[in-house]
Short mmCIF file of C-alpha atoms in Angstrom, two decimals:
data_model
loop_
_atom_site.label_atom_id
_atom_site.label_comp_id
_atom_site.label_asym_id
_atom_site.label_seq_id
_atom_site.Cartn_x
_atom_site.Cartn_y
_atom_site.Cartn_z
CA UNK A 1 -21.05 -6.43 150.51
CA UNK A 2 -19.85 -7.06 153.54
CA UNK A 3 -16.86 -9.52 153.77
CA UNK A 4 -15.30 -10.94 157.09
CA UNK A 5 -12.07 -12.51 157.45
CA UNK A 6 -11.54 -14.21 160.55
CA UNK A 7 -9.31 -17.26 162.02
CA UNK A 8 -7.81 -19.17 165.40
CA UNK A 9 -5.17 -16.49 166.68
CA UNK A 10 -2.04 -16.92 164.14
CA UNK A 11 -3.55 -18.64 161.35
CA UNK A 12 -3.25 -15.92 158.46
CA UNK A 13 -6.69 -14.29 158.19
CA UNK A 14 -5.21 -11.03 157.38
CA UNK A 15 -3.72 -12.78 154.02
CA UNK A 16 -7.68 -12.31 152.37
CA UNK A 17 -7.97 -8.68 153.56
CA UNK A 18 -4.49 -8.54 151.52
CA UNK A 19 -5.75 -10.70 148.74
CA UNK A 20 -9.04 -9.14 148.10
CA UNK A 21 -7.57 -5.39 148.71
CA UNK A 22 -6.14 -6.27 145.17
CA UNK A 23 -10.41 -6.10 144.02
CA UNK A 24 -11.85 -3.43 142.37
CA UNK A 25 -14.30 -1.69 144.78
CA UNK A 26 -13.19 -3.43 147.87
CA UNK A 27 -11.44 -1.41 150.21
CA UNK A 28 -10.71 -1.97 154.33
CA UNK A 29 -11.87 1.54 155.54
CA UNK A 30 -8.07 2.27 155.38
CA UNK A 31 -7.42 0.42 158.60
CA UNK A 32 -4.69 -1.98 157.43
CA UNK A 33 -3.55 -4.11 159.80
CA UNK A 34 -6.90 -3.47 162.23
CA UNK A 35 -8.84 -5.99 164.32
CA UNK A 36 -12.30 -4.92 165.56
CA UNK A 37 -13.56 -6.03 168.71
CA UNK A 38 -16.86 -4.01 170.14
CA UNK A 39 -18.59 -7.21 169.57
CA UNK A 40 -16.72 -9.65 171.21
CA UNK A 41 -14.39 -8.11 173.32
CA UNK A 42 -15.07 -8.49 177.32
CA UNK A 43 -18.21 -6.62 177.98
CA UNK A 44 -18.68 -5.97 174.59
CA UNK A 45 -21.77 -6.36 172.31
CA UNK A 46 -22.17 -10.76 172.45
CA UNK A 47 -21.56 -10.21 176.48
CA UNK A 48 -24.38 -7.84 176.77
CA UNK A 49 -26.60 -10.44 174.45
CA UNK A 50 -26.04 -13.23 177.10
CA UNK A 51 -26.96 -10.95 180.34
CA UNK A 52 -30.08 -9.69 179.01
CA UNK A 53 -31.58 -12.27 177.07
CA UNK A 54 -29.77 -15.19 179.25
CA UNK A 55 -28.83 -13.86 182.40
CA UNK A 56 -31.32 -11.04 183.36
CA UNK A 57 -32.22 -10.48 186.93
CA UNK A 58 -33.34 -7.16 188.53
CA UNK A 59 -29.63 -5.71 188.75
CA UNK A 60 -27.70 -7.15 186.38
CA UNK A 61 -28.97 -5.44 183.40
CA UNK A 62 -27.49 -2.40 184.95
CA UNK A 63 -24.46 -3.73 185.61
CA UNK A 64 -24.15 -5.41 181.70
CA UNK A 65 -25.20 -1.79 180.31
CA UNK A 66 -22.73 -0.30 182.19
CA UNK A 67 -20.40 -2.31 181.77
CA UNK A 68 -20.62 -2.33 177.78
CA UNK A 69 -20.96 1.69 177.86
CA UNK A 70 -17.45 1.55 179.91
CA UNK A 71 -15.83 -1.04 177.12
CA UNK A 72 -17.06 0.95 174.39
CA UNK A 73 -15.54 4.18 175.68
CA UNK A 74 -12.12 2.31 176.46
CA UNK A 75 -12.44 0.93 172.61
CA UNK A 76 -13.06 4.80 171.54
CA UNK A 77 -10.81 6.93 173.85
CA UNK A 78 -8.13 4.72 173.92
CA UNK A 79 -5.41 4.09 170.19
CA UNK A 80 -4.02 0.93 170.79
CA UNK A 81 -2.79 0.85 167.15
CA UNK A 82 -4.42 -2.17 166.13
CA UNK A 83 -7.47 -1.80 167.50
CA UNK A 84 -9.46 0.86 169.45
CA UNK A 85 -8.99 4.73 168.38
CA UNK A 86 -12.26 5.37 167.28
CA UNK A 87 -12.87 9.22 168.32
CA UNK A 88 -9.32 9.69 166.57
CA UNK A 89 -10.09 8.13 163.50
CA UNK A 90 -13.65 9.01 163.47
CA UNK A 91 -14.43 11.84 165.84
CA UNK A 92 -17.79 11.15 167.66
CA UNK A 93 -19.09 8.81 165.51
CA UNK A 94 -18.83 5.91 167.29
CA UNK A 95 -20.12 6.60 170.93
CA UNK A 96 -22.93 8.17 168.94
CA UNK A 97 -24.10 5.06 167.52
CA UNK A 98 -23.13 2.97 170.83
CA UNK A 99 -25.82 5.98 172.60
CA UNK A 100 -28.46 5.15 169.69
CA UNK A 101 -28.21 1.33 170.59
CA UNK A 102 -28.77 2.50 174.38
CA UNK A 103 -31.48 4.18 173.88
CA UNK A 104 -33.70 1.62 172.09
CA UNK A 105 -32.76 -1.37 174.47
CA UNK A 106 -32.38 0.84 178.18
CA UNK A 107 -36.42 0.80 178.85
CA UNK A 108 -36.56 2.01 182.69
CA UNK A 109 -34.15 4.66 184.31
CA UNK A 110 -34.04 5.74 188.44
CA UNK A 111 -31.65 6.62 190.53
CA UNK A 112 -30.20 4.49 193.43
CA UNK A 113 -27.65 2.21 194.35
CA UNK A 114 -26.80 -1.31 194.63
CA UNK A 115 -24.07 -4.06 195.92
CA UNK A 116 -22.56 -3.65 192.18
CA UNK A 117 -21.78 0.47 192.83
CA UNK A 118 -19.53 0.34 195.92
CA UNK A 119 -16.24 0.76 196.60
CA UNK A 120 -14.00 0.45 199.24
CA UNK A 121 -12.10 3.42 199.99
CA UNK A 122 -9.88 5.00 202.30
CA UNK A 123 -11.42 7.71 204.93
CA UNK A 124 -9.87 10.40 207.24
CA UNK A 125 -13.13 9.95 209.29
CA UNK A 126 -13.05 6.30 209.08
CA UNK A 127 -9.36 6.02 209.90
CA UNK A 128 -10.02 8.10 213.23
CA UNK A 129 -13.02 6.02 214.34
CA UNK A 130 -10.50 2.67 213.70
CA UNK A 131 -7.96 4.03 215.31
CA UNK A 132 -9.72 4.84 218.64
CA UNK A 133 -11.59 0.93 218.02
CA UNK A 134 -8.09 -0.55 218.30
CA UNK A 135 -7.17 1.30 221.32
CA UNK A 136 -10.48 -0.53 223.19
CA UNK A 137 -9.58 -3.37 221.76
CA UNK A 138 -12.51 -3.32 219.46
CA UNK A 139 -12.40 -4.88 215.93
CA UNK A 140 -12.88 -3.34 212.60
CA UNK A 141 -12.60 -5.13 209.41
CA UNK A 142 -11.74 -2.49 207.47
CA UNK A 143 -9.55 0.09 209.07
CA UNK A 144 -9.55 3.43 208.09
CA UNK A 145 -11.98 2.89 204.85
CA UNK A 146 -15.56 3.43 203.91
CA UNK A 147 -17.43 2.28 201.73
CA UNK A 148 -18.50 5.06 198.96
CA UNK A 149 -20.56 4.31 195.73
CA UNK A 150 -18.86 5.28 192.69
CA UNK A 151 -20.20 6.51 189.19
CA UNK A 152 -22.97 7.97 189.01
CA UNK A 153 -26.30 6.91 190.88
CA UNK A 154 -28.47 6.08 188.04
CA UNK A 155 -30.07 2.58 187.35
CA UNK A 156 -30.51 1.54 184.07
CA UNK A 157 -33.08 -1.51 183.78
CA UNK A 158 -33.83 -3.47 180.21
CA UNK A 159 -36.18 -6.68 180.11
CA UNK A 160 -35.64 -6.82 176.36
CA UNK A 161 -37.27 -9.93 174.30
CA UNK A 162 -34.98 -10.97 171.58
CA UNK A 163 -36.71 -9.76 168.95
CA UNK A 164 -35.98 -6.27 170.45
CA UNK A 165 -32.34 -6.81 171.46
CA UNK A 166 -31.38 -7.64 167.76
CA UNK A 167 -33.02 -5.32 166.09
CA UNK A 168 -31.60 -3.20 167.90
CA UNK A 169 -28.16 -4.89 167.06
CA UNK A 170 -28.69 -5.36 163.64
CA UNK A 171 -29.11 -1.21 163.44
CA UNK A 172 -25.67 -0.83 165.53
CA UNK A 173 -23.86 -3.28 163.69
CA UNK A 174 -24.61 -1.71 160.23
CA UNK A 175 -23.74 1.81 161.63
CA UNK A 176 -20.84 0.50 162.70
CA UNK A 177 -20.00 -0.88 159.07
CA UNK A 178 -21.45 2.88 157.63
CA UNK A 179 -18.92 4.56 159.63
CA UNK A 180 -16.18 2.58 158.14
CA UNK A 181 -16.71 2.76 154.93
CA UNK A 182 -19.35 5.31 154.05
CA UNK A 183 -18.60 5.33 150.69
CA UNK A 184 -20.32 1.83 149.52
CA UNK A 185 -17.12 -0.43 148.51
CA UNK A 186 -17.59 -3.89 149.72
CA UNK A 187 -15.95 -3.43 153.01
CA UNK A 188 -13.28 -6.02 154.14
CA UNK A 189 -13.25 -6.38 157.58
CA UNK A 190 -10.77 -8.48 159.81
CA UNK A 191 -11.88 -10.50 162.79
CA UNK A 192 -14.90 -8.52 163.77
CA UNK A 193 -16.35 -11.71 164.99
CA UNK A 194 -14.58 -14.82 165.79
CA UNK A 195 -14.85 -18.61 164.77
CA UNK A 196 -16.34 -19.12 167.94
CA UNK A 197 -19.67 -16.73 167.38
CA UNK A 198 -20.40 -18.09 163.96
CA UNK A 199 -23.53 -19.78 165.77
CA UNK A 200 -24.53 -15.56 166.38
CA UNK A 201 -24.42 -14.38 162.60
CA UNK A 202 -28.35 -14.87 161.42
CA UNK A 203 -29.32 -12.32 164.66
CA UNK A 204 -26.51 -9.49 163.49
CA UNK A 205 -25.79 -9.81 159.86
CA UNK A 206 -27.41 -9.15 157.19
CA UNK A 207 -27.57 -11.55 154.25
CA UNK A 208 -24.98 -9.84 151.90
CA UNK A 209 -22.55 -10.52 154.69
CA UNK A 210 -20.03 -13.01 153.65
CA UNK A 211 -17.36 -14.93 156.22
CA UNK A 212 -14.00 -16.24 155.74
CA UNK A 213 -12.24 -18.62 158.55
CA UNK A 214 -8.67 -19.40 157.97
CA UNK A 215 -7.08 -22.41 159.70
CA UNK A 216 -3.50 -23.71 159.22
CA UNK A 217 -1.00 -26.62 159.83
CA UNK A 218 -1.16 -27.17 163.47
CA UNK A 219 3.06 -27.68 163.46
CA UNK A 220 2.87 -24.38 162.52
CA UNK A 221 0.83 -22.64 165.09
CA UNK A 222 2.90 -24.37 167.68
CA UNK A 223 6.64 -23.39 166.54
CA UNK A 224 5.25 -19.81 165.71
CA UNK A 225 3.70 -19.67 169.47
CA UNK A 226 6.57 -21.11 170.81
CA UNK A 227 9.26 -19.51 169.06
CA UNK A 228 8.78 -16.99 166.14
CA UNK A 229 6.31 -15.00 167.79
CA UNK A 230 7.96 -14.35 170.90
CA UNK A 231 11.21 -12.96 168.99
CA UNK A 232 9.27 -11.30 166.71
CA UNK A 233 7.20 -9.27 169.21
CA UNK A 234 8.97 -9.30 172.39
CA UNK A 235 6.29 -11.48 174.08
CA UNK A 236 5.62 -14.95 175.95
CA UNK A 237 3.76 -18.13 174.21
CA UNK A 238 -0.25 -17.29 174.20
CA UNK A 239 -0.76 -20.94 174.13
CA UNK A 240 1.20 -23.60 176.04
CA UNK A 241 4.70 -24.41 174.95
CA UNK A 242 4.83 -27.67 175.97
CA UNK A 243 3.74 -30.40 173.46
CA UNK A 244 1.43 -32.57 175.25
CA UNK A 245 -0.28 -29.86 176.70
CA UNK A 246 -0.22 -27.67 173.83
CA UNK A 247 -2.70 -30.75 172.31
CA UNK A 248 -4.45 -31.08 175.13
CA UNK A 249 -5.14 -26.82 175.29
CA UNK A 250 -5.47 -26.42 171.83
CA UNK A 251 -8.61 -29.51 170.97
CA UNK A 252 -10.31 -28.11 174.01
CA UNK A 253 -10.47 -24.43 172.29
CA UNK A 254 -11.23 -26.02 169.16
CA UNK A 255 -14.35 -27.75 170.76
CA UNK A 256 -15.29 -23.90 172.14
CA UNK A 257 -16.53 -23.42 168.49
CA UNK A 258 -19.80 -24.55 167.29
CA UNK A 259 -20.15 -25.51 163.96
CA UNK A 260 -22.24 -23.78 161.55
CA UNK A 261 -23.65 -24.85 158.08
CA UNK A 262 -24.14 -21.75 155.64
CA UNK A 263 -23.74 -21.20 152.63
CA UNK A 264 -22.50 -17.60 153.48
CA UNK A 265 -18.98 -19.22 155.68
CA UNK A 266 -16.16 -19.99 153.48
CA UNK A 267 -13.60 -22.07 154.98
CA UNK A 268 -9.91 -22.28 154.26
CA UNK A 269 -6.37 -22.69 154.94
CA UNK A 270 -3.68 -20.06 154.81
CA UNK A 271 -1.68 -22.74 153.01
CA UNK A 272 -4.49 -22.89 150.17
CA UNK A 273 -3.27 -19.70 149.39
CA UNK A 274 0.32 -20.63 149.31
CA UNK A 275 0.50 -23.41 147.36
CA UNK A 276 -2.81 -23.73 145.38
CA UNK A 277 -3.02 -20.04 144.51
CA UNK A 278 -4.81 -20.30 141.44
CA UNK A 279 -7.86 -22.42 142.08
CA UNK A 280 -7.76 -21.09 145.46
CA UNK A 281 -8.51 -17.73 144.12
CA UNK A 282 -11.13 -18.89 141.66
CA UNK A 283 -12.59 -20.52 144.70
CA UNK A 284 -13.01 -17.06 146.43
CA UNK A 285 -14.19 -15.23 143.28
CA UNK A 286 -17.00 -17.52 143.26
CA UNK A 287 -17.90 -17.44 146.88
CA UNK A 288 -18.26 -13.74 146.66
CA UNK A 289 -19.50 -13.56 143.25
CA UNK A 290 -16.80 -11.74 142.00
CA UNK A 291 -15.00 -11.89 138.20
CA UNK A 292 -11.35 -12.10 136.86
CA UNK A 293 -11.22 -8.93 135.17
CA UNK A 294 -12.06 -7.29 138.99
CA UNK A 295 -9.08 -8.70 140.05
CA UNK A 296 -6.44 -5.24 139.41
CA UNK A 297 -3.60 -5.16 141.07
CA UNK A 298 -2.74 -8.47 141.28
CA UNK A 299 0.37 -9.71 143.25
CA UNK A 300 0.39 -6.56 144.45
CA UNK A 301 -0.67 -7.31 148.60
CA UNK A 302 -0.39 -10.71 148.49
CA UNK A 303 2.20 -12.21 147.09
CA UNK A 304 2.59 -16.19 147.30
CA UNK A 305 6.71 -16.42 147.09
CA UNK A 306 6.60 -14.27 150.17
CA UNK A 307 4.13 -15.66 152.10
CA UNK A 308 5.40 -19.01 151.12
CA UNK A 309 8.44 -18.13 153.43
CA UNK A 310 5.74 -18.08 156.28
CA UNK A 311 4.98 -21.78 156.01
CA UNK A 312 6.56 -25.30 157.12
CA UNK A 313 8.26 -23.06 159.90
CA UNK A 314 8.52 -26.10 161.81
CA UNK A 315 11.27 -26.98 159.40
CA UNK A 316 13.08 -24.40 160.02
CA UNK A 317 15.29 -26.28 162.91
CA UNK A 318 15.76 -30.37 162.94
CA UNK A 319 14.76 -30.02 166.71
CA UNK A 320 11.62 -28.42 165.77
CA UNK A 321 10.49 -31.47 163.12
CA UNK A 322 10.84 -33.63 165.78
CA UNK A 323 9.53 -31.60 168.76
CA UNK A 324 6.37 -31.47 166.45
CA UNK A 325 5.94 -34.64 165.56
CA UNK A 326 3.87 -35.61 168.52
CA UNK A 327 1.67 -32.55 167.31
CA UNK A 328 0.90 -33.84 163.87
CA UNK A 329 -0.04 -36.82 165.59
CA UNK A 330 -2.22 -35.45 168.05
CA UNK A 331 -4.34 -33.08 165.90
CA UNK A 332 -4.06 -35.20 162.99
CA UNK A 333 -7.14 -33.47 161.42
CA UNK A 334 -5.11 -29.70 161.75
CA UNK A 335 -2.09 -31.34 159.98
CA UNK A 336 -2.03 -29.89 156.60
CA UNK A 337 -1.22 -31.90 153.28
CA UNK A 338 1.72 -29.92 151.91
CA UNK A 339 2.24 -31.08 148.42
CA UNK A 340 6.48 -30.68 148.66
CA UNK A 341 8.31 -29.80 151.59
CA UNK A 342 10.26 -26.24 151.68
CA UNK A 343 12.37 -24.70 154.77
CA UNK A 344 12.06 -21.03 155.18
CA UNK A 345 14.74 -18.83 156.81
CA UNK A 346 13.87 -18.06 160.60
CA UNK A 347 15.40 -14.16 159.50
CA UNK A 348 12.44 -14.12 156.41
CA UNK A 349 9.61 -15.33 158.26
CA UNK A 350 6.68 -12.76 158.20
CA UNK A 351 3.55 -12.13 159.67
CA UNK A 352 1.18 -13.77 156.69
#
């Protein structure tokens, strides 16, 4: 089985890859903290989907092949720690797969150029040819550059129906999966896909696939993108900082996501965790089919007293309850019920 934790940026979907690492059988490839993006990253797999099947004309399918061969070899050249690094973790395993998809959607191949191949560069030639235009007084637009087509000059043309394009998929995504875990645990993957492609699952997953979104208290998101986060990880807010158009930013990115009834999407808060542990668990164990006695090392990744000290952050600072307060009552439906309050300690706040 495949399992798929997934959330909003910040709401705590790593705490099930935690929580279920605890299973018998269930392992994460040995990624640990890992996000995977070849699907949904720009130019990635969903990108390539739309031009083809979507947005097809006589060049772009050049350009969107390209373009995904050129993500997919920054994703595997490149370790950005949490995410990328395949040919170090996996040697060529992964731009071996990424050439099998080619090959079964790239149907024509010449060679030639178009608008999408050129670059402006500069020239010694060009630069003497300006230079004797601006002593006549003649005009050039670009002085002392050429135009020069880069890459190579090979055209790659696919006219795929859908039916092709996802089988096609279907076969890359499970290699991808194979070459994570090759050994046949149920895999535990972390935000492989977002909220936001949900609507995509029946055309690249399987049915033994299984999908976990985690949301959380909306007060929360805001003080952590406002405050925690940036002294955390030395960075500025992701979302907007101030309140009013913090609401108004985050129900429009909300709205981006289409919702999706199936019986193989679990949905959740990181809270449920927290403070309904128990039938929270049971909850999961029944969504995946899984038993009790599987459960081994329990307590032993996620721990609920620690996390714990990861909620009601908006607490944390008087001027934070009331700078949120216009929050709770502008995405009333993202407030969560918290059955007591607590205040954690700004120094013991975690990632989840």
């Amino acid at each position: 089985m495949i399992i798929i934790a997934m959330g909003y940026s910040g709401t705590g979907s790593s705490a099930i890859i935690h929580l279920l690492s605890e299973y018998r059988n269930c392992t994460d490839g040995d990624l640990g903290k890992f996000e995977h993006l070849p699907f949904y990253t720009p130019h990635g797999l969903f990108d390539l989907e739309d031009t083809l099947l979507y947005n097809n004309s006589l060049y772009r399918s050049d350009a969107a092949i390209n373009d995904f061969y050129n993500a997919m070899k920054r994703l595997n050249d490149y370790d950005f720690g949490w995410f990328g690094g395949y040919e170090k973790r996996y040697g060529g395993k992964f731009m071996k797969i990424v050439d099998e998809f080619l090959s079964e959607i790239v149907q024509f191949k010449t060679t030639g150029y178009w608008s999408y191949d050129f670059e402006l560069k500069k020239n010694i030639f060009s630069f003497g040819k300006d230079t004797l235009k601006k002593i006549i007084k003649k005009e050039s637009k670009n002085f002392g550059k050429k135009f020069f087509p880069y890459g190579d000059n090979k055209l790659y043309y696919s006219f795929v129906e859908p039916e092709e394009f996802y089988s096609a998929a279907k076969k890359f995504v499970l290699n991808y999966f194979k070459m994570i875990n090759p050994n046949e645990k149920h895999l535990l993957v972390d935000q492989i896909i977002l909220p936001q492609h949900l609507d995509r699952i029946k055309n690249y997953f399987n049915d033994d696939v299984r999908f976990i979104v985690f949301d959380r208290d909306i007060r929360d998101i805001y003080i952590l993108n406002k405050y925690i986060y940036p002294r955390m990880y030395n960075m500025d807010p992701v979302f907007p900082s101030e309140p009013n158009q913090f609401i108004k930013f985050y129900s429009k990115y909300r709205k981006t996501e289409k919702k999706v009834d199936c019986d193989n999407i679990l949905r959740l808060n990181f809270e449920d965790l927290v403070y309904n542990y128990k039938d929270t668990v049971k909850e999961i164990e029944n969504f995946l089919d899984f038993s009790e006695v599987d459960h081994i090392n329990k307590y032993q990744y996620f721990i609920p007293e620690i996390s714990k000290k990861n909620t009601q952050n908006f607490r944390i600072k008087e001027d934070w309850v009331r700078e949120t307060e216009v929050i709770a009552e502008g995405l009333k439906d993202l407030v969560y019920p918290f059955p007591y309050e607590f205040t954690p300690n700004i120094q013991e706040t975690t990632d989840p």
